């Protein structure tokens, strides 16, 4: 019974934030691996013994070709290995962030939820949070700040 109570006290939102952090870190690793793979492939083609017969194919052109082929190959790989898709899925990451905010009993007191869930949702370029919602969050959570419009204001200030 004590374990259940302790898990209810931010245990589940911490678990979701942990998953968010793994996906964020994995996405960085996947991007790094893909960039490195493209470089290796480009160098391999450009240093091929056959490259002497391709004087019009520059490193820049080959990098473009490799980028296109690699992108198609990686998409096929993600479809063939579904867990790999999870590591690069922005929709999943967004859904987990929303879930972390909603499941957290006190997001304003839970710095990890603010840092890894609420703030990234507010900073998302697609504008999932309206300006009015951001204003409200600035009033409710002292730690919440997005853009210059909230900087230096106290939660009760209502100046336009």
Short mmCIF file of C-alpha atoms in Angstrom, two decimals:
data_model
loop_
_atom_site.label_atom_id
_atom_site.label_comp_id
_atom_site.label_asym_id
_atom_site.label_seq_id
_atom_site.Cartn_x
_atom_site.Cartn_y
_atom_site.Cartn_z
CA UNK A 1 0.00 0.00 0.00
CA UNK A 2 2.83 2.40 0.83
CA UNK A 3 4.44 1.67 -2.55
CA UNK A 4 1.25 2.68 -4.36
CA UNK A 5 1.01 5.91 -2.40
CA UNK A 6 4.63 6.75 -3.09
CA UNK A 7 4.23 6.01 -6.81
CA UNK A 8 1.16 8.27 -6.83
CA UNK A 9 3.38 11.05 -5.45
CA UNK A 10 5.02 11.95 -8.79
CA UNK A 11 6.27 8.40 -9.47
CA UNK A 12 4.29 7.99 -12.68
CA UNK A 13 5.06 11.42 -14.08
CA UNK A 14 8.75 10.81 -13.30
CA UNK A 15 8.52 7.54 -15.24
CA UNK A 16 7.00 9.33 -18.24
CA UNK A 17 9.61 12.10 -18.05
CA UNK A 18 12.31 9.39 -17.97
CA UNK A 19 10.88 7.92 -21.19
CA UNK A 20 10.81 11.43 -22.70
CA UNK A 21 14.49 11.90 -21.80
CA UNK A 22 15.44 8.57 -23.42
CA UNK A 23 13.61 9.51 -26.62
CA UNK A 24 15.25 12.96 -26.64
CA UNK A 25 18.70 11.42 -26.09
CA UNK A 26 18.10 8.62 -28.59
CA UNK A 27 17.00 11.10 -31.24
CA UNK A 28 20.32 12.93 -30.81
CA UNK A 29 22.19 9.64 -31.08
CA UNK A 30 20.19 8.56 -34.13
CA UNK A 31 20.87 11.93 -35.81
CA UNK A 32 24.58 11.63 -34.99
CA UNK A 33 24.76 8.05 -36.30
CA UNK A 34 22.94 9.02 -39.49
CA UNK A 35 25.27 11.97 -40.11
CA UNK A 36 28.32 9.78 -39.51
CA UNK A 37 26.90 7.09 -41.83
CA UNK A 38 26.36 9.64 -44.60
CA UNK A 39 29.93 10.90 -44.22
CA UNK A 40 31.37 7.37 -44.35
CA UNK A 41 29.35 6.48 -47.44
CA UNK A 42 30.30 9.72 -49.21
CA UNK A 43 34.00 9.19 -48.43
CA UNK A 44 33.79 5.57 -49.59
CA UNK A 45 32.32 6.57 -52.94
CA UNK A 46 34.69 9.49 -53.43
CA UNK A 47 37.76 7.37 -52.64
CA UNK A 48 36.64 4.49 -54.85
CA UNK A 49 39.04 3.32 -57.54
CA UNK A 50 36.23 4.13 -60.01
CA UNK A 51 36.01 7.78 -58.96
CA UNK A 52 38.65 8.68 -61.57
CA UNK A 53 36.05 7.96 -64.25
CA UNK A 54 33.55 10.35 -62.65
CA UNK A 55 35.24 13.72 -62.89
CA UNK A 56 31.90 15.56 -62.87
CA UNK A 57 30.81 13.91 -59.61
CA UNK A 58 32.12 16.14 -56.84
CA UNK A 59 32.01 15.45 -53.13
CA UNK A 60 29.17 17.92 -52.80
CA UNK A 61 27.09 16.18 -55.46
CA UNK A 62 27.80 12.78 -53.94
CA UNK A 63 26.85 14.05 -50.47
CA UNK A 64 23.49 15.15 -51.90
CA UNK A 65 22.93 11.76 -53.56
CA UNK A 66 23.96 9.91 -50.40
CA UNK A 67 21.63 12.08 -48.31
CA UNK A 68 18.65 11.20 -50.53
CA UNK A 69 19.43 7.49 -50.69
CA UNK A 70 20.21 7.27 -46.97
CA UNK A 71 16.97 9.07 -46.04
CA UNK A 72 14.94 6.59 -48.10
CA UNK A 73 16.87 3.65 -46.65
CA UNK A 74 16.42 4.91 -43.08
CA UNK A 75 12.67 5.38 -43.60
CA UNK A 76 12.43 1.80 -44.89
CA UNK A 77 14.46 0.63 -41.89
CA UNK A 78 12.13 2.44 -39.47
CA UNK A 79 9.15 0.72 -41.11
CA UNK A 80 10.87 -2.67 -40.89
CA UNK A 81 11.96 -2.20 -37.26
CA UNK A 82 9.05 -0.42 -35.49
CA UNK A 83 10.93 0.29 -32.23
CA UNK A 84 13.35 2.42 -34.27
CA UNK A 85 10.38 4.57 -35.32
CA UNK A 86 9.62 5.29 -31.68
CA UNK A 87 13.02 6.89 -31.21
CA UNK A 88 12.36 9.49 -33.91
CA UNK A 89 8.62 9.99 -33.49
CA UNK A 90 7.77 13.63 -32.68
CA UNK A 91 4.08 12.80 -32.26
CA UNK A 92 4.89 10.20 -29.61
CA UNK A 93 7.18 12.62 -27.80
CA UNK A 94 4.50 15.32 -27.84
CA UNK A 95 1.86 12.86 -26.56
CA UNK A 96 4.15 11.74 -23.72
CA UNK A 97 4.80 15.37 -22.77
CA UNK A 98 1.07 16.10 -22.64
CA UNK A 99 0.48 12.91 -20.62
CA UNK A 100 3.22 13.86 -18.15
CA UNK A 101 1.61 17.26 -17.57
CA UNK A 102 -1.86 15.81 -17.12
CA UNK A 103 -0.83 12.90 -14.92
CA UNK A 104 1.38 14.99 -12.63
CA UNK A 105 -0.40 15.93 -9.40
CA UNK A 106 1.52 19.23 -9.18
CA UNK A 107 3.39 20.18 -12.38
CA UNK A 108 4.27 23.58 -10.93
CA UNK A 109 6.29 21.90 -8.19
CA UNK A 110 7.81 19.19 -10.38
CA UNK A 111 10.84 20.69 -12.11
CA UNK A 112 11.38 17.71 -14.44
CA UNK A 113 7.82 17.96 -15.76
CA UNK A 114 8.28 21.70 -16.31
CA UNK A 115 11.65 21.20 -18.04
CA UNK A 116 10.97 18.12 -20.18
CA UNK A 117 7.23 18.33 -20.80
CA UNK A 118 5.53 21.67 -20.28
CA UNK A 119 8.25 24.03 -21.51
CA UNK A 120 8.95 22.06 -24.75
CA UNK A 121 5.22 22.06 -25.50
CA UNK A 122 5.16 25.83 -25.13
CA UNK A 123 8.24 26.29 -27.28
CA UNK A 124 7.02 24.02 -30.09
CA UNK A 125 6.95 26.00 -33.33
CA UNK A 126 3.61 24.49 -34.29
CA UNK A 127 1.96 26.51 -31.51
CA UNK A 128 0.18 23.81 -29.55
CA UNK A 129 -0.24 26.23 -26.68
CA UNK A 130 -2.08 29.44 -27.46
CA UNK A 131 -0.78 32.78 -26.22
CA UNK A 132 -3.68 32.85 -23.77
CA UNK A 133 -2.68 29.43 -22.40
CA UNK A 134 0.93 30.57 -22.08
CA UNK A 135 -0.23 33.68 -20.22
CA UNK A 136 -2.28 31.55 -17.85
CA UNK A 137 0.64 29.17 -17.28
CA UNK A 138 2.84 32.17 -16.49
CA UNK A 139 0.39 33.14 -13.79
CA UNK A 140 -0.09 29.66 -12.36
CA UNK A 141 3.51 28.43 -12.47
CA UNK A 142 6.12 30.95 -11.41
CA UNK A 143 8.77 28.84 -13.17
CA UNK A 144 6.91 28.96 -16.50
CA UNK A 145 8.43 31.44 -18.91
CA UNK A 146 8.18 31.35 -22.69
CA UNK A 147 9.54 34.17 -24.82
CA UNK A 148 10.14 37.74 -23.76
CA UNK A 149 6.48 38.49 -23.08
CA UNK A 150 6.67 36.82 -19.66
CA UNK A 151 10.22 37.70 -18.68
CA UNK A 152 10.58 39.70 -15.52
CA UNK A 153 6.88 39.66 -14.65
CA UNK A 154 5.40 38.33 -11.50
CA UNK A 155 2.54 35.80 -11.76
CA UNK A 156 -0.15 38.36 -10.92
CA UNK A 157 0.91 41.05 -13.42
CA UNK A 158 -1.61 41.61 -16.24
CA UNK A 159 0.06 44.26 -18.37
CA UNK A 160 -0.24 44.10 -22.16
#
